[in-house]
Amino acid sequence: MDATTDIRTLQHFIAGQWVDADGGETFDVLNPLDDSLYARAAKGTGADMRAAVAAARAAFADYKETTPTQRERWLLRVAELMEEQQAELVDCLIDEIGSPIQKAMFEFSKGLTMVRAAAGMCRNVRGETIPSDAPGKFSMSIREPLGVVGVITPFNVPLIKTTRLVANALAVGNTVVHLPSEMAPHLTVLFAQIVADAGFPAGTYNVVTGFGHEIGDDLTGHKELDFLTFTGSTVVGQHINEICAKNKTPTTLELGGKSPTVVMADADLDKVMPLAARSIFMFGGQACIGSSRFYVERPIFEEFVKRFAMIAGKVGMGDLRDPDTVIAPIISDRQRQRVRDHIADAVAKGATIAAGGEWEGNRCQPTLLTGVSQDMTVCRTETFGPVTSIYPIDSYEEGLEKANDTEYGLSSAIFTKDIDRAFHFARNIGAGMCHINGPTIHDEAHVPFGGNGESGVGREGTDADLEAMTALKWVTVQL
């Protein structure tokens, strides 16, 4: 297959031009369903990244002076072009990262919303008048773009993350340098062409493809970088945080999760079960906000496990373009081995597999574990696969305590008919997000999306990004 002329070769997008990597090297991008060659992409170097930052810096001088009308028009045109190219974007999500069609369509729709919501930000970059103690002094604040924004996105929801973070940065007047996951470069290249076709000036959006461990530091440590937003693992996030701290570069870090769901005995299991399944099996569990811990009150524990196992056994694992397919292939050999190791370690130490545990090609069956103890890796470490642990609890208080027994703090959920208990949980859970009678997997363009502790720093979303990606300046006029 790799000898055919059908394999596309992807280039960097720097200063409005498609260019090869410095030195001309490429790397292979594989279809995770069968590990066949999907594309070849420019293997970025430090020189490529520095060129992209220089292009963004040069473009910023003029771009920061653009009007809300201009930026709004360009962003709305991006949305129009996305709709025109929906089929190509959805195909890319299916073939490049293994998205089942339902997830690909969901991500496309959400990405479209992200861009349109960003267009609404253009007219909200505002300050305020401020009372002054000095007679005759007019005092005010004005809000200005920061400059060059670095964006590093993951493989699992590349269109959602790209549209949100890139569009929000552009909406408020910043220029962007984007390093996508090496497992999802084509999606970003498609988006870069859409941005260019929409009319954004050259250099406002730049894309360098390659490996984060090789060229990530050339972006995050660049002294001309004014803001960095990263979505990925906690380990890499900590590394980025340390590098950015040296240059006092502000960051938003959206990292890993071990998101809990508490199910009380008064919950309606007919309504809970499909939401529980969605919260961990969507995209094969490759979601930082997936619910990998369920704490179920003992009177309904056995029934919950029984129903969950029945659902797990029926979850679709067929053709990715079949609307009934839910389970995606695990993205890479390394990640597949991680999932295998977590399951094997749990079983070796006494856990019971209530459902799944086997593999069909590169896809792991939906897997439910019971009898999980603290000494098992899966208990406290993010698996990033369709694997969840189910624990019995004897009270709400125990459920809250165990839900908070984690270094992570991203998403959380509780199912109960007791409104007082539900709001007590929302107020006392250590996560950055809490969903009452809803799954841990949920996102919208304007919400403050993000977590606490090992799950990250800061929040994403239109309002949050407007605050993070701009700076207030105090101005006075003596009358």
Tab-separated table of N, CA and C in Angstrom, residues 251-350:
chain	number	residue	atom	x	y	z
A	251	THR	N	-0.079	29.692	30.676
A	251	THR	CA	-0.531	28.465	30.038
A	251	THR	C	-1.954	28.103	30.447
A	252	THR	N	-2.589	27.309	29.599
A	252	THR	CA	-3.763	26.530	29.962
A	252	THR	C	-3.421	25.085	29.658
A	253	LEU	N	-3.516	24.225	30.652
A	253	LEU	CA	-3.164	22.819	30.491
A	253	LEU	C	-4.385	21.957	30.795
A	254	GLU	N	-4.845	21.204	29.807
A	254	GLU	CA	-5.960	20.280	30.001
A	254	GLU	C	-5.373	18.884	29.900
A	255	LEU	N	-5.283	18.210	31.059
A	255	LEU	CA	-4.485	16.993	31.165
A	255	LEU	C	-5.365	15.762	31.403
A	256	GLY	N	-4.813	14.768	32.067
A	256	GLY	CA	-5.497	13.495	32.228
A	256	GLY	C	-6.620	13.531	33.239
A	257	GLY	N	-7.308	12.404	33.355
A	257	GLY	CA	-8.407	12.314	34.307
A	257	GLY	C	-8.631	10.893	34.777
A	258	LYS	N	-9.263	10.783	35.904
A	258	LYS	CA	-9.722	9.498	36.443
A	258	LYS	C	-11.118	9.769	36.997
A	259	SER	N	-12.013	10.118	36.087
A	259	SER	CA	-13.282	10.746	36.455
A	259	SER	C	-14.258	9.763	37.104
A	260	PRO	N	-14.818	10.131	38.271
A	260	PRO	CA	-15.733	9.248	38.993
A	260	PRO	C	-17.199	9.525	38.680
A	261	THR	N	-17.994	8.473	38.756
A	261	THR	CA	-19.446	8.592	38.714
A	261	THR	C	-20.013	7.879	39.935
A	262	VAL	N	-20.827	8.593	40.708
A	262	VAL	CA	-21.482	8.016	41.890
A	262	VAL	C	-22.940	7.743	41.536
A	263	VAL	N	-23.398	6.521	41.802
A	263	VAL	CA	-24.780	6.135	41.494
A	263	VAL	C	-25.461	5.732	42.796
A	264	MET	N	-26.432	6.545	43.211
A	264	MET	CA	-27.143	6.269	44.451
A	264	MET	C	-28.310	5.310	44.221
A	265	ALA	N	-28.764	4.687	45.313
A	265	ALA	CA	-29.793	3.653	45.215
A	265	ALA	C	-31.119	4.184	44.680
A	266	ASP	N	-31.339	5.493	44.798
A	266	ASP	CA	-32.604	6.049	44.310
A	266	ASP	C	-32.568	6.415	42.831
A	267	ALA	N	-31.453	6.185	42.180
A	267	ALA	CA	-31.327	6.543	40.768
A	267	ALA	C	-32.172	5.609	39.906
A	268	ASP	N	-32.644	6.134	38.800
A	268	ASP	CA	-33.432	5.358	37.845
A	268	ASP	C	-32.465	4.667	36.882
A	269	LEU	N	-32.257	3.359	37.085
A	269	LEU	CA	-31.259	2.651	36.286
A	269	LEU	C	-31.630	2.592	34.808
A	270	ASP	N	-32.904	2.643	34.490
A	270	ASP	CA	-33.292	2.657	33.078
A	270	ASP	C	-32.710	3.873	32.361
A	271	LYS	N	-32.604	4.979	33.074
A	271	LYS	CA	-32.041	6.193	32.498
A	271	LYS	C	-30.524	6.253	32.679
A	272	VAL	N	-30.036	5.666	33.768
A	272	VAL	CA	-28.608	5.746	34.084
A	272	VAL	C	-27.767	4.915	33.125
A	273	MET	N	-28.194	3.707	32.822
A	273	MET	CA	-27.326	2.753	32.135
A	273	MET	C	-26.825	3.236	30.767
A	274	PRO	N	-27.679	3.745	29.881
A	274	PRO	CA	-27.131	4.205	28.595
A	274	PRO	C	-26.159	5.374	28.751
A	275	LEU	N	-26.394	6.223	29.748
A	275	LEU	CA	-25.486	7.346	29.988
A	275	LEU	C	-24.164	6.866	30.570
A	276	ALA	N	-24.232	5.860	31.435
A	276	ALA	CA	-23.011	5.283	32.001
A	276	ALA	C	-22.156	4.677	30.892
A	277	ALA	N	-22.809	3.956	29.981
A	277	ALA	CA	-22.069	3.340	28.879
A	277	ALA	C	-21.431	4.404	27.990
A	278	ARG	N	-22.170	5.452	27.705
A	278	ARG	CA	-21.627	6.527	26.872
A	278	ARG	C	-20.411	7.163	27.523
A	279	SER	N	-20.442	7.279	28.832
A	279	SER	CA	-19.390	8.010	29.534
A	279	SER	C	-18.047	7.285	29.533
A	280	ILE	N	-18.004	5.995	29.156
A	280	ILE	CA	-16.722	5.302	29.134
A	280	ILE	C	-16.437	4.621	27.797
A	281	PHE	N	-17.470	4.266	27.035
A	281	PHE	CA	-17.228	3.523	25.807
A	281	PHE	C	-17.108	4.404	24.571
A	282	MET	N	-17.525	5.662	24.645
A	282	MET	CA	-17.401	6.554	23.494
A	282	MET	C	-15.948	6.647	23.045
A	283	PHE	N	-15.704	6.453	21.745
A	283	PHE	CA	-14.370	6.446	21.146
A	283	PHE	C	-13.444	5.462	21.856
A	284	GLY	N	-14.006	4.336	22.283
A	284	GLY	CA	-13.182	3.310	22.916
A	284	GLY	C	-12.529	3.771	24.189
A	285	GLY	N	-13.182	4.686	24.912
A	285	GLY	CA	-12.638	5.144	26.186
A	285	GLY	C	-11.457	6.073	26.075
A	286	GLN	N	-11.134	6.503	24.866
A	286	GLN	CA	-9.985	7.392	24.674
A	286	GLN	C	-10.419	8.845	24.852
A	287	ALA	N	-10.821	9.144	26.076
A	287	ALA	CA	-11.302	10.485	26.410
A	287	ALA	C	-10.907	10.800	27.836
A	288	CYS	N	-10.313	11.960	28.034
A	288	CYS	CA	-9.843	12.336	29.364
A	288	CYS	C	-10.997	12.487	30.350
A	289	ILE	N	-12.205	12.763	29.839
A	289	ILE	CA	-13.361	12.937	30.721
A	289	ILE	C	-14.208	11.675	30.812
A	290	GLY	N	-13.703	10.561	30.280
A	290	GLY	CA	-14.411	9.298	30.400
A	290	GLY	C	-14.493	8.848	31.853
A	291	SER	N	-15.584	8.203	32.209
A	291	SER	CA	-15.773	7.767	33.597
A	291	SER	C	-15.134	6.395	33.804
A	292	SER	N	-13.962	6.386	34.372
A	292	SER	CA	-13.235	5.126	34.604
A	292	SER	C	-13.430	4.597	36.019
A	293	ARG	N	-14.295	5.264	36.806
A	293	ARG	CA	-14.613	4.792	38.170
A	293	ARG	C	-16.106	4.971	38.420
A	294	PHE	N	-16.778	3.888	38.767
A	294	PHE	CA	-18.190	3.951	39.153
A	294	PHE	C	-18.325	3.493	40.602
A	295	TYR	N	-18.952	4.334	41.433
A	295	TYR	CA	-19.231	4.001	42.824
A	295	TYR	C	-20.739	3.860	42.969
A	296	VAL	N	-21.187	2.632	43.209
A	296	VAL	CA	-22.609	2.304	43.162
A	296	VAL	C	-23.085	1.850	44.538
A	297	GLU	N	-24.172	2.463	45.017
A	297	GLU	CA	-24.686	2.116	46.336
A	297	GLU	C	-25.092	0.636	46.357
A	298	ARG	N	-24.756	-0.034	47.447
A	298	ARG	CA	-24.831	-1.490	47.519
A	298	ARG	C	-26.200	-2.089	47.172
A	299	PRO	N	-27.333	-1.488	47.557
A	299	PRO	CA	-28.620	-2.111	47.212
A	299	PRO	C	-28.842	-2.320	45.719
A	300	ILE	N	-28.199	-1.536	44.877
A	300	ILE	CA	-28.384	-1.701	43.433
A	300	ILE	C	-27.099	-2.126	42.739
A	301	PHE	N	-26.063	-2.457	43.504
A	301	PHE	CA	-24.755	-2.754	42.916
A	301	PHE	C	-24.819	-3.939	41.950
A	302	GLU	N	-25.352	-5.051	42.404
A	302	GLU	CA	-25.381	-6.248	41.566
A	302	GLU	C	-26.214	-6.027	40.307
A	303	GLU	N	-27.349	-5.351	40.445
A	303	GLU	CA	-28.193	-5.075	39.289
A	303	GLU	C	-27.479	-4.141	38.315
A	304	PHE	N	-26.764	-3.142	38.850
A	304	PHE	CA	-26.009	-2.210	38.009
A	304	PHE	C	-24.958	-2.967	37.204
A	305	VAL	N	-24.174	-3.822	37.865
A	305	VAL	CA	-23.132	-4.584	37.173
A	305	VAL	C	-23.754	-5.492	36.116
A	306	LYS	N	-24.851	-6.149	36.463
A	306	LYS	CA	-25.522	-7.049	35.533
A	306	LYS	C	-25.981	-6.304	34.280
A	307	ARG	N	-26.619	-5.168	34.473
A	307	ARG	CA	-27.098	-4.395	33.324
A	307	ARG	C	-25.942	-3.832	32.501
A	308	PHE	N	-24.925	-3.352	33.200
A	308	PHE	CA	-23.770	-2.784	32.508
A	308	PHE	C	-23.090	-3.854	31.662
A	309	ALA	N	-22.966	-5.059	32.194
A	309	ALA	CA	-22.341	-6.160	31.468
A	309	ALA	C	-23.152	-6.516	30.225
A	310	MET	N	-24.482	-6.476	30.338
A	310	MET	CA	-25.326	-6.765	29.181
A	310	MET	C	-25.118	-5.723	28.084
A	311	ILE	N	-25.036	-4.467	28.483
A	311	ILE	CA	-24.798	-3.405	27.503
A	311	ILE	C	-23.425	-3.565	26.866
A	312	ALA	N	-22.412	-3.830	27.700
A	312	ALA	CA	-21.044	-3.973	27.200
A	312	ALA	C	-20.946	-5.076	26.162
A	313	GLY	N	-21.709	-6.136	26.375
A	313	GLY	CA	-21.663	-7.253	25.437
A	313	GLY	C	-22.340	-6.975	24.110
A	314	LYS	N	-23.125	-5.907	24.062
A	314	LYS	CA	-23.865	-5.582	22.846
A	314	LYS	C	-23.338	-4.337	22.133
A	315	VAL	N	-22.356	-3.671	22.708
A	315	VAL	CA	-21.830	-2.451	22.098
A	315	VAL	C	-21.187	-2.771	20.754
A	316	GLY	N	-21.530	-2.016	19.729
A	316	GLY	CA	-21.079	-2.304	18.376
A	316	GLY	C	-19.580	-2.176	18.183
A	317	MET	N	-19.007	-3.177	17.511
A	317	MET	CA	-17.580	-3.163	17.176
A	317	MET	C	-17.381	-3.499	15.700
A	318	GLY	N	-18.322	-3.081	14.858
A	318	GLY	CA	-18.258	-3.405	13.443
A	318	GLY	C	-17.545	-2.360	12.622
A	319	ASP	N	-17.995	-2.200	11.373
A	319	ASP	CA	-17.416	-1.232	10.452
A	319	ASP	C	-17.540	0.173	11.043
A	320	LEU	N	-16.474	0.951	10.962
A	320	LEU	CA	-16.483	2.292	11.547
A	320	LEU	C	-17.489	3.214	10.883
A	321	ARG	N	-17.923	2.883	9.684
A	321	ARG	CA	-18.931	3.707	9.007
A	321	ARG	C	-20.352	3.190	9.233
A	322	ASP	N	-20.484	2.193	10.081
A	322	ASP	CA	-21.795	1.683	10.479
A	322	ASP	C	-22.275	2.497	11.675
A	323	PRO	N	-23.456	3.126	11.581
A	323	PRO	CA	-23.945	3.947	12.703
A	323	PRO	C	-24.082	3.196	14.018
A	324	ASP	N	-24.151	1.872	13.978
A	324	ASP	CA	-24.279	1.096	15.209
A	324	ASP	C	-22.938	0.830	15.883
A	325	THR	N	-21.850	1.162	15.215
A	325	THR	CA	-20.521	0.933	15.793
A	325	THR	C	-20.175	2.023	16.801
A	326	VAL	N	-19.700	1.597	17.963
A	326	VAL	CA	-19.334	2.522	19.040
A	326	VAL	C	-17.848	2.440	19.360
A	327	ILE	N	-17.327	1.218	19.444
A	327	ILE	CA	-15.962	1.023	19.924
A	327	ILE	C	-14.944	1.309	18.822
A	328	ALA	N	-14.019	2.192	19.116
A	328	ALA	CA	-12.957	2.575	18.192
A	328	ALA	C	-11.703	1.745	18.442
A	329	PRO	N	-10.830	1.649	17.462
A	329	PRO	CA	-9.534	1.021	17.712
A	329	PRO	C	-8.686	1.886	18.640
A	330	ILE	N	-7.887	1.254	19.455
A	330	ILE	CA	-6.941	1.997	20.289
A	330	ILE	C	-5.843	2.534	19.377
A	331	ILE	N	-5.434	3.740	19.577
A	331	ILE	CA	-4.721	4.532	18.587
A	331	ILE	C	-3.366	3.973	18.162
A	332	SER	N	-2.612	3.343	19.088
A	332	SER	CA	-1.244	2.943	18.762
A	332	SER	C	-0.854	1.682	19.523
A	333	ASP	N	0.236	1.065	19.088
A	333	ASP	CA	0.751	-0.126	19.780
A	333	ASP	C	1.060	0.175	21.240
A	334	ARG	N	1.669	1.314	21.489
A	334	ARG	CA	2.040	1.668	22.864
A	334	ARG	C	0.810	1.787	23.744
A	335	GLN	N	-0.232	2.437	23.222
A	335	GLN	CA	-1.433	2.606	24.021
A	335	GLN	C	-2.193	1.291	24.174
A	336	ARG	N	-2.159	0.443	23.156
A	336	ARG	CA	-2.798	-0.868	23.272
A	336	ARG	C	-2.135	-1.683	24.377
A	337	GLN	N	-0.820	-1.611	24.434
A	337	GLN	CA	-0.119	-2.360	25.473
A	337	GLN	C	-0.448	-1.817	26.855
A	338	ARG	N	-0.634	-0.531	26.965
A	338	ARG	CA	-1.013	0.074	28.246
A	338	ARG	C	-2.351	-0.484	28.717
A	339	VAL	N	-3.318	-0.556	27.808
A	339	VAL	CA	-4.631	-1.095	28.166
A	339	VAL	C	-4.514	-2.562	28.577
A	340	ARG	N	-3.766	-3.334	27.792
A	340	ARG	CA	-3.574	-4.749	28.130
A	340	ARG	C	-2.937	-4.901	29.515
A	341	ASP	N	-1.923	-4.106	29.773
A	341	ASP	CA	-1.206	-4.205	31.049
A	341	ASP	C	-2.117	-3.879	32.225
A	342	HIS	N	-2.962	-2.867	32.080
A	342	HIS	CA	-3.859	-2.489	33.164
A	342	HIS	C	-4.840	-3.612	33.479
A	343	ILE	N	-5.393	-4.230	32.436
A	343	ILE	CA	-6.340	-5.319	32.656
A	343	ILE	C	-5.638	-6.526	33.258
A	344	ALA	N	-4.482	-6.888	32.704
A	344	ALA	CA	-3.750	-8.060	33.192
A	344	ALA	C	-3.303	-7.881	34.645
A	345	ASP	N	-2.842	-6.692	34.976
A	345	ASP	CA	-2.407	-6.421	36.348
A	345	ASP	C	-3.572	-6.553	37.320
A	346	ALA	N	-4.737	-6.035	36.933
A	346	ALA	CA	-5.906	-6.119	37.804
A	346	ALA	C	-6.325	-7.568	38.025
A	347	VAL	N	-6.366	-8.343	36.958
A	347	VAL	CA	-6.771	-9.749	37.079
A	347	VAL	C	-5.767	-10.532	37.911
A	348	ALA	N	-4.476	-10.282	37.684
A	348	ALA	CA	-3.434	-11.002	38.431
A	348	ALA	C	-3.509	-10.729	39.929
A	349	LYS	N	-4.025	-9.551	40.278
A	349	LYS	CA	-4.100	-9.178	41.701
A	349	LYS	C	-5.487	-9.402	42.298
A	350	GLY	N	-6.355	-10.108	41.545
A	350	GLY	CA	-7.619	-10.537	42.143
A	350	GLY	C	-8.881	-9.889	41.631
